[in-house]
Amino acid sequence: MALLDVLLEYPLTTLFVLSTGLLFSRCIYHLAFHPIAHIPGPFLAKITSLWLYYHAYIGDEATIIHKAHTEYGPYVRVSPNEVDISDADAMAPIYVSKGGFLKAPCYANFDIDGHKTIFSATDVEHRARRAKAVVPMFSTKSIRENEAALYGCADRMVDRMEEEARTGRPVNILNIARSLAVDAVSTHLFQENYNGTSEKGPRLSVSAFVDAFVAVGRFFYLPTKVFIWLEWTIEKCMPDEHTATSMEVVDKFVDNLVDQTPAGSSSYPGRLIPLVERLEVKAQCKDLIFAGTDSTGMNFATLCRQMALNPDKYEVLRKEILDNANAGEKKQDVQALPYLSAVVRESLRISMANPTRLPHVVPDSGWTFKGTNFPAGTIVGCSAHELHFNEEVFPDPFSFYPERWLQENPEATKAFFAFGAGSRACIARNLATFELYMGAERLVERDVLRGARACQEKVEIYEWFNSSVKGEKIELVWEKPRV
Ligand code: HEM
C-alpha cells in the first residue's frame, strides 16, 4: 500500500520510471532474447527500427548497411526483426524457389489511391489475377509486333537530344531519358502516346508525379498506418504546387485513357477493365507510369553519361552498331550484339535505379541458410547495392567496364539483380531492356553523343527504394555545339 501511495503521489515520476523500465526491458529483449538476437548488427538497429527509418529517410541506407556488412559479415540485422543479406546464394530461396517468400507488408506504402497494385500487392492470389491478364503484353513477341511504334519513340528522343545539344547549354539527359521511357510505356501498354519527347520545358510534365512516388521510398519501412497519417499531414502542411500540377496532368491523361477504353480492348487498361473496378484500373496505370518512367529513365541516362565519360568504349560500340547496320543479309537483331549487350548490362549494374533491399518475409516453416536460422516472420532481403558492388564478383566495382560481361561469368550473372529475381521480378524487364537497346542503337547510329562531356563529376543519389538523383539532373554539355 505504501508503494502505491508513493506512486500516486508522484504521477509524473511514476510514468517516467515505468516507461523507462518498459523501454529498457524491450531493449534487453531485442538484444538477448529476440528470435534473431544471434544476427549481428549495429547496436541501435538491434534495439529499434528508428535506426532503419532514419537512414531510409536521409537516403544513405545502402551505404550505411554496406559499412555494417564490412564490419559484421554477410548477415546484418538492420532493425529488430529485419536482416540484410549480402550473399547472392540467398536470392534463390528468398525470391525464386517455389515462388519465393512473400513480399513484406511495408510494400503497402506503395499502394496507389488506396488500391493494391501489381507491384505493391503482397497477396499472391490478388496479384496473380491481375498479372495474368496483362503479362502477355510484356512478352518479346508482343514487343516485337509493336517495334515500329517503339522505334518512333526512340527517334523522337534522339531528335530532342540533338536539338538540345545544339544550344551549347547543359542538357539534362535524365529528363530526356524519362521522356523516352514514358512514351514507350504509354505507346506500348496504353496504345496512346504520352508524348513526353515533344515537350519543350526543362522538366517533363510527368516528372513531379514520378518524383512524389519515388519519395515514398523515404518512408518505405514505416508501418502503413503511420505512413498514411504522415503522407496526409505532409500533403496538408507542405503542399507542393509542382507536384499537384503534375499529379493533375497524369490524372487527366489516365482518366481519359481509362474512360475511353472499351472493355475487351487489348490494351493494358482494356485487359483489366473486365476484372476490377475502373478506379483500380486507373491506379494500376499510374503505377506503370511511375515504375516505367523512373527506372528506365535512370538506366538510360546512366548509359548516355557513361558513353560520354568513356569515348573509347563509345567508339567500340559505334563500330559494332554501324557494322551491323551495314551487314546486309547478315544483320543481326540488336539484342544479339555482344558489345551493346555488355553496355546495357553494365549500365543496369551500375545505375543503382533500385539500390536497396527487396524485403520479403520468412514463411511459417522458418528458413535455415548456410547454417544460420531465420525464424518465421523475419524480414530478409538482398540489395542491388551489395550484390552489384561486390568486388570479388565485379573487380573495381564502381568503374564502368562493359568488357566484364563479354566472357561467360556465372558468378556475375548470378549476382545480377537490377530487375529483382523470381516470381516478383520486374514484370516489364523485356520492355525495359528493349527500350535501352533501341535507344542506344538510335543514339549511336546518329552519333549524337559525340563531343558530349559529363557536367557532374559524380551523380549523387538518395538511396531510396527507387533512387532519386540529387538535384534531379544528369547533365551533358556539347562544347562544340552540333550543327
Ligand atoms: C530498366 C528499367 C527497370 C528496372 C531496373 C526495374 C526494376 C524493377 C525491380 C527491381 C522490381 C522488383 C521490385 C521488388 O521485388 O520489390 C520491379 C518490379 C516491377 N516493375 Fe520494374 N523496372 C524497370 C522497368 C519497368 C517498367 C518499364 C515497368 C512498367 C511498364 C515496370 C513495372 C514493374 C512492375 C509492375 C513491377 C512489380 C512486379 C511484381 O511484383 O509482380 N518496371 N522492377
CSV table of C-alpha atoms in Angstrom, one decimal, residues 158-463:
chain,number,residue,atom,x,y,z
A,158,VAL,CA,17.1,11.4,-80.4
A,159,ASP,CA,15.7,14.4,-82.3
A,160,ARG,CA,15.1,16.1,-78.9
A,161,MET,CA,18.6,15.4,-77.6
A,162,GLU,CA,20.1,16.6,-80.8
A,163,GLU,CA,18.1,19.8,-80.7
A,164,GLU,CA,19.0,20.5,-77.0
A,165,ALA,CA,22.7,19.6,-77.7
A,166,ARG,CA,22.8,22.3,-80.3
A,167,THR,CA,22.1,25.0,-77.8
A,168,GLY,CA,25.5,24.6,-76.2
A,169,ARG,CA,23.9,24.7,-72.8
A,170,PRO,CA,23.9,21.7,-70.3
A,171,VAL,CA,21.3,19.2,-71.3
A,172,ASN,CA,19.5,17.2,-68.6
A,173,ILE,CA,19.6,13.8,-70.1
A,174,LEU,CA,17.7,12.3,-67.2
A,175,ASN,CA,14.7,14.4,-68.4
A,176,ILE,CA,15.2,13.2,-71.9
A,177,ALA,CA,15.6,9.6,-70.9
A,178,ARG,CA,12.4,9.8,-68.8
A,179,SER,CA,10.6,11.2,-71.8
A,180,LEU,CA,11.6,8.2,-73.9
A,181,ALA,CA,10.5,5.9,-71.0
A,182,VAL,CA,7.1,7.4,-70.5
A,183,ASP,CA,6.4,7.4,-74.3
A,184,ALA,CA,7.5,3.8,-74.7
A,185,VAL,CA,5.3,2.6,-71.8
A,186,SER,CA,2.2,4.6,-72.9
A,187,THR,CA,2.7,3.7,-76.6
A,188,HIS,CA,3.1,0.0,-76.0
A,189,LEU,CA,0.9,-0.6,-73.0
A,190,PHE,CA,-1.8,2.0,-73.3
A,191,GLN,CA,-1.8,2.3,-77.1
A,192,GLU,CA,-1.8,6.1,-76.5
A,193,ASN,CA,1.5,8.0,-76.6
A,194,TYR,CA,2.0,10.4,-73.7
A,195,ASN,CA,4.3,12.4,-76.0
A,196,GLY,CA,6.9,13.4,-73.4
A,197,THR,CA,9.5,13.7,-76.1
A,198,SER,CA,7.7,16.5,-77.7
A,199,GLU,CA,7.6,18.6,-74.5
A,200,LYS,CA,9.9,21.6,-74.6
A,201,GLY,CA,10.2,22.6,-70.9
A,202,PRO,CA,13.2,21.9,-68.7
A,203,ARG,CA,11.2,19.4,-66.7
A,204,LEU,CA,8.9,16.7,-68.1
A,205,SER,CA,5.3,17.2,-67.0
A,206,VAL,CA,5.2,13.7,-65.6
A,207,SER,CA,8.4,14.2,-63.5
A,208,ALA,CA,7.0,15.7,-60.3
A,209,PHE,CA,4.4,12.9,-60.2
A,210,VAL,CA,7.1,10.3,-60.6
A,211,ASP,CA,9.3,12.0,-58.0
A,212,ALA,CA,6.5,12.1,-55.5
A,213,PHE,CA,6.2,8.3,-55.7
A,214,VAL,CA,10.0,7.9,-55.6
A,215,ALA,CA,9.9,10.0,-52.4
A,216,VAL,CA,7.6,7.4,-50.8
A,217,GLY,CA,10.8,5.4,-50.5
A,218,ARG,CA,11.9,7.7,-47.7
A,219,PHE,CA,9.1,6.2,-45.6
A,220,PHE,CA,9.1,2.7,-47.1
A,221,TYR,CA,9.7,0.8,-43.8
A,222,LEU,CA,7.2,2.7,-41.7
A,223,PRO,CA,4.1,0.8,-40.5
A,224,THR,CA,1.4,1.6,-43.1
A,225,LYS,CA,-0.9,3.3,-40.7
A,226,VAL,CA,1.8,5.7,-39.6
A,227,PHE,CA,2.8,6.2,-43.3
A,228,ILE,CA,-0.8,7.1,-44.3
A,229,TRP,CA,-1.1,9.6,-41.5
A,230,LEU,CA,2.3,11.1,-42.3
A,231,GLU,CA,1.6,11.4,-46.0
A,232,TRP,CA,-1.7,13.1,-45.3
A,233,THR,CA,0.0,15.6,-42.9
A,234,ILE,CA,2.7,16.4,-45.4
A,235,GLU,CA,0.2,17.0,-48.1
A,236,LYS,CA,-1.8,19.3,-45.9
A,237,CYS,CA,1.0,21.2,-44.2
A,238,MET,CA,3.5,21.4,-47.1
A,239,PRO,CA,1.5,21.5,-50.3
A,240,ASP,CA,3.8,21.4,-53.4
A,241,GLU,CA,2.5,23.2,-56.4
A,242,HIS,CA,4.7,21.4,-58.9
A,243,THR,CA,3.6,18.0,-57.6
A,244,ALA,CA,0.0,19.0,-57.5
A,245,THR,CA,0.1,20.2,-61.1
A,246,SER,CA,2.0,17.1,-62.3
A,247,MET,CA,-0.5,14.8,-60.5
A,248,GLU,CA,-3.4,16.6,-62.2
A,249,VAL,CA,-1.7,16.2,-65.6
A,250,VAL,CA,-1.2,12.5,-65.1
A,251,ASP,CA,-4.7,12.1,-63.6
A,252,LYS,CA,-6.2,13.7,-66.6
A,253,PHE,CA,-4.2,11.5,-69.0
A,254,VAL,CA,-5.1,8.4,-67.1
A,255,ASP,CA,-8.8,9.4,-66.6
A,256,ASN,CA,-9.3,10.0,-70.4
A,257,LEU,CA,-7.4,6.8,-71.2
A,258,VAL,CA,-9.4,4.5,-68.9
A,259,ASP,CA,-12.8,6.2,-69.5
A,260,GLN,CA,-12.4,5.9,-73.3
A,261,THR,CA,-11.0,2.3,-73.3
A,262,PRO,CA,-13.8,-0.2,-74.1
A,263,ALA,CA,-13.8,-3.4,-72.0
A,264,GLY,CA,-12.2,-6.2,-74.1
A,265,SER,CA,-9.7,-3.8,-75.7
A,266,SER,CA,-6.3,-5.4,-76.0
A,267,SER,CA,-4.5,-2.6,-74.2
A,268,TYR,CA,-3.3,-2.8,-70.6
A,269,PRO,CA,-6.4,-1.0,-69.1
A,270,GLY,CA,-8.7,-2.9,-71.5
A,271,ARG,CA,-7.4,-6.2,-70.1
A,272,LEU,CA,-8.0,-5.1,-66.5
A,273,ILE,CA,-11.5,-3.5,-67.0
A,274,PRO,CA,-13.4,-6.8,-67.0
A,275,LEU,CA,-11.6,-7.8,-63.8
A,276,VAL,CA,-11.6,-4.8,-61.5
A,277,GLU,CA,-13.4,-1.5,-61.0
A,278,ARG,CA,-12.3,1.4,-63.2
A,279,LEU,CA,-10.8,3.3,-60.3
A,280,GLU,CA,-8.4,0.5,-59.6
A,281,VAL,CA,-7.6,0.3,-63.4
A,282,LYS,CA,-6.6,3.9,-63.2
A,283,ALA,CA,-4.3,3.2,-60.1
A,284,GLN,CA,-2.7,0.3,-62.0
A,285,CYS,CA,-2.0,2.5,-65.0
A,286,LYS,CA,-0.5,5.2,-62.8
A,287,ASP,CA,1.7,2.6,-61.2
A,288,LEU,CA,3.1,1.7,-64.6
A,289,ILE,CA,3.8,5.4,-65.4
A,290,PHE,CA,5.7,5.7,-62.2
A,291,ALA,CA,7.6,2.4,-62.4
A,292,GLY,CA,8.2,2.6,-66.1
A,293,THR,CA,9.4,6.2,-66.3
A,294,ASP,CA,11.6,6.2,-63.3
A,295,SER,CA,13.8,3.1,-63.5
A,296,THR,CA,14.2,3.1,-67.3
A,297,GLY,CA,14.9,6.8,-67.3
A,298,MET,CA,17.6,6.4,-64.7
A,299,ASN,CA,19.2,3.5,-66.6
A,300,PHE,CA,19.1,5.1,-70.0
A,301,ALA,CA,20.6,8.4,-68.6
A,302,THR,CA,23.3,6.3,-66.9
A,303,LEU,CA,24.1,4.6,-70.2
A,304,CYS,CA,24.4,8.0,-72.0
A,305,ARG,CA,26.5,9.5,-69.3
A,306,GLN,CA,28.9,6.6,-69.3
A,307,MET,CA,29.3,6.8,-73.1
A,308,ALA,CA,30.2,10.4,-72.7
A,309,LEU,CA,32.7,9.6,-70.0
A,310,ASN,CA,34.3,6.8,-72.0
A,311,PRO,CA,34.8,7.9,-75.6
A,312,ASP,CA,37.0,4.8,-76.3
A,313,LYS,CA,34.1,2.5,-75.3
A,314,TYR,CA,31.7,4.7,-77.3
A,315,GLU,CA,33.9,4.1,-80.4
A,316,VAL,CA,33.8,0.3,-80.0
A,317,LEU,CA,30.0,0.5,-79.6
A,318,ARG,CA,29.6,2.7,-82.6
A,319,LYS,CA,31.7,0.4,-84.8
A,320,GLU,CA,29.6,-2.6,-83.7
A,321,ILE,CA,26.3,-0.9,-84.4
A,322,LEU,CA,27.4,0.6,-87.7
A,323,ASP,CA,28.9,-2.7,-88.9
A,324,ASN,CA,25.7,-4.4,-88.1
A,325,ALA,CA,23.6,-1.8,-89.8
A,326,ASN,CA,25.7,-2.3,-93.0
A,327,ALA,CA,25.8,-6.1,-92.8
A,328,GLY,CA,23.0,-6.6,-95.3
A,329,GLU,CA,21.6,-10.1,-95.0
A,330,LYS,CA,23.9,-10.9,-92.1
A,331,LYS,CA,22.4,-8.1,-90.0
A,332,GLN,CA,21.7,-9.3,-86.5
A,333,ASP,CA,19.0,-8.5,-84.0
A,334,VAL,CA,20.4,-5.6,-81.9
A,335,GLN,CA,19.9,-7.7,-78.7
A,336,ALA,CA,22.4,-10.2,-80.1
A,337,LEU,CA,25.2,-7.6,-80.4
A,338,PRO,CA,27.8,-8.5,-77.8
A,339,TYR,CA,29.2,-5.1,-77.0
A,340,LEU,CA,25.9,-3.3,-76.9
A,341,SER,CA,24.6,-6.1,-74.7
A,342,ALA,CA,27.6,-5.6,-72.4
A,343,VAL,CA,27.0,-1.8,-72.3
A,344,VAL,CA,23.3,-2.3,-71.4
A,345,ARG,CA,24.1,-4.8,-68.7
A,346,GLU,CA,26.9,-2.7,-67.2
A,347,SER,CA,24.6,0.3,-67.2
A,348,LEU,CA,21.9,-1.7,-65.3
A,349,ARG,CA,24.6,-2.9,-62.9
A,350,ILE,CA,26.0,0.4,-62.1
A,351,SER,CA,23.0,2.8,-62.3
A,352,MET,CA,21.5,2.0,-58.8
A,353,ALA,CA,18.0,2.7,-60.0
A,354,ASN,CA,16.8,0.4,-57.2
A,355,PRO,CA,19.7,0.3,-54.8
A,356,THR,CA,18.1,-1.1,-51.5
A,357,ARG,CA,16.9,-4.3,-50.2
A,358,LEU,CA,13.8,-6.0,-51.6
A,359,PRO,CA,12.3,-7.2,-48.3
A,360,HIS,CA,10.4,-10.5,-48.1
A,361,VAL,CA,9.0,-12.5,-45.1
A,362,VAL,CA,10.4,-15.8,-43.9
A,363,PRO,CA,7.4,-18.3,-44.1
A,364,ASP,CA,5.9,-20.3,-41.2
A,365,SER,CA,8.3,-23.2,-41.8
A,366,GLY,CA,11.3,-20.9,-40.9
A,367,TRP,CA,14.5,-20.8,-43.0
A,368,THR,CA,18.0,-22.1,-42.5
A,369,PHE,CA,20.6,-20.7,-44.8
A,370,LYS,CA,24.2,-21.9,-44.7
A,371,GLY,CA,23.7,-23.0,-41.1
A,372,THR,CA,22.1,-19.7,-39.8
A,373,ASN,CA,18.5,-19.9,-38.7
A,374,PHE,CA,16.0,-17.2,-39.7
A,375,PRO,CA,12.7,-17.9,-37.8
A,376,ALA,CA,9.2,-17.5,-39.3
A,377,GLY,CA,8.2,-13.8,-39.7
A,378,THR,CA,11.8,-12.5,-40.0
A,379,ILE,CA,12.1,-9.9,-42.9
A,380,VAL,CA,15.0,-10.8,-45.1
A,381,GLY,CA,16.3,-9.5,-48.4
A,382,CYS,CA,19.2,-8.7,-50.7
A,383,SER,CA,20.0,-5.4,-52.4
A,384,ALA,CA,21.5,-4.4,-55.8
A,385,HIS,CA,24.0,-2.2,-53.9
A,386,GLU,CA,25.5,-5.2,-52.1
A,387,LEU,CA,25.4,-7.6,-55.0
A,388,HIS,CA,26.4,-5.3,-57.8
A,389,PHE,CA,29.3,-3.7,-55.9
A,390,ASN,CA,30.8,-6.9,-54.6
A,391,GLU,CA,34.4,-6.5,-55.6
A,392,GLU,CA,35.0,-10.3,-55.6
A,393,VAL,CA,32.5,-10.7,-58.3
A,394,PHE,CA,32.9,-7.3,-60.0
A,395,PRO,CA,36.5,-6.2,-59.6
A,396,ASP,CA,36.8,-2.4,-59.5
A,397,PRO,CA,33.0,-2.3,-59.0
A,398,PHE,CA,32.4,1.4,-59.3
A,399,SER,CA,34.1,1.6,-62.8
A,400,PHE,CA,32.0,1.3,-65.9
A,401,TYR,CA,33.6,-1.7,-67.6
A,402,PRO,CA,31.3,-3.5,-70.2
A,403,GLU,CA,34.1,-5.9,-71.1
A,404,ARG,CA,33.4,-7.8,-67.8
A,405,TRP,CA,30.3,-9.1,-69.4
A,406,LEU,CA,31.9,-10.3,-72.7
A,407,GLN,CA,33.1,-13.6,-71.3
A,408,GLU,CA,30.9,-16.2,-69.6
A,409,ASN,CA,30.9,-15.3,-66.0
A,410,PRO,CA,28.4,-17.4,-64.0
A,411,GLU,CA,29.2,-15.6,-60.7
A,412,ALA,CA,28.4,-12.2,-62.2
A,413,THR,CA,25.2,-13.5,-63.9
A,414,LYS,CA,24.1,-15.0,-60.6
A,415,ALA,CA,24.7,-11.7,-58.8
A,416,PHE,CA,22.8,-9.5,-61.4
A,417,PHE,CA,19.8,-8.1,-59.5
A,418,ALA,CA,18.7,-5.0,-61.5
A,419,PHE,CA,15.3,-6.4,-62.1
A,420,GLY,CA,15.0,-8.4,-58.9
A,421,ALA,CA,14.5,-12.1,-59.2
A,422,GLY,CA,11.9,-14.9,-59.3
A,423,SER,CA,8.1,-14.5,-59.5
A,424,ARG,CA,8.1,-10.9,-58.3
A,425,ALA,CA,10.9,-9.7,-60.5
A,426,CYS,CA,10.2,-6.8,-62.8
A,427,ILE,CA,7.2,-7.7,-65.0
A,428,ALA,CA,8.4,-5.3,-67.7
A,429,ARG,CA,12.1,-6.4,-67.9
A,430,ASN,CA,11.7,-7.3,-71.6
A,431,LEU,CA,10.2,-4.0,-72.4
A,432,ALA,CA,12.7,-2.0,-70.3
A,433,THR,CA,15.6,-3.9,-71.9
A,434,PHE,CA,14.2,-3.3,-75.4
A,435,GLU,CA,14.0,0.4,-74.7
A,436,LEU,CA,17.6,0.5,-73.6
A,437,TYR,CA,18.8,-1.3,-76.7
A,438,MET,CA,16.8,0.6,-79.2
A,439,GLY,CA,17.5,4.0,-77.5
A,440,ALA,CA,21.2,3.3,-77.5
A,441,GLU,CA,21.1,1.9,-81.1
A,442,ARG,CA,19.4,5.1,-82.5
A,443,LEU,CA,21.6,7.5,-80.5
A,444,VAL,CA,24.8,5.8,-81.5
A,445,GLU,CA,23.8,5.4,-85.2
A,446,ARG,CA,23.1,9.1,-85.4
A,447,ASP,CA,26.3,9.8,-83.4
A,448,VAL,CA,24.6,12.3,-81.1
A,449,LEU,CA,26.8,11.6,-78.1
A,450,ARG,CA,30.0,12.5,-80.0
A,451,GLY,CA,31.6,15.5,-78.3
A,452,ALA,CA,29.4,15.3,-75.2
A,453,ARG,CA,31.0,15.9,-71.9
A,454,ALA,CA,29.6,15.0,-68.5
A,455,CYS,CA,28.9,18.1,-66.3
A,456,GLN,CA,28.9,16.4,-62.9
A,457,GLU,CA,31.9,14.6,-61.6
A,458,LYS,CA,29.7,12.3,-59.6
A,459,VAL,CA,25.9,11.6,-59.7
A,460,GLU,CA,24.8,11.6,-56.1
A,461,ILE,CA,21.6,9.8,-55.2
A,462,TYR,CA,19.2,9.4,-52.3
A,463,GLU,CA,19.3,5.6,-51.7
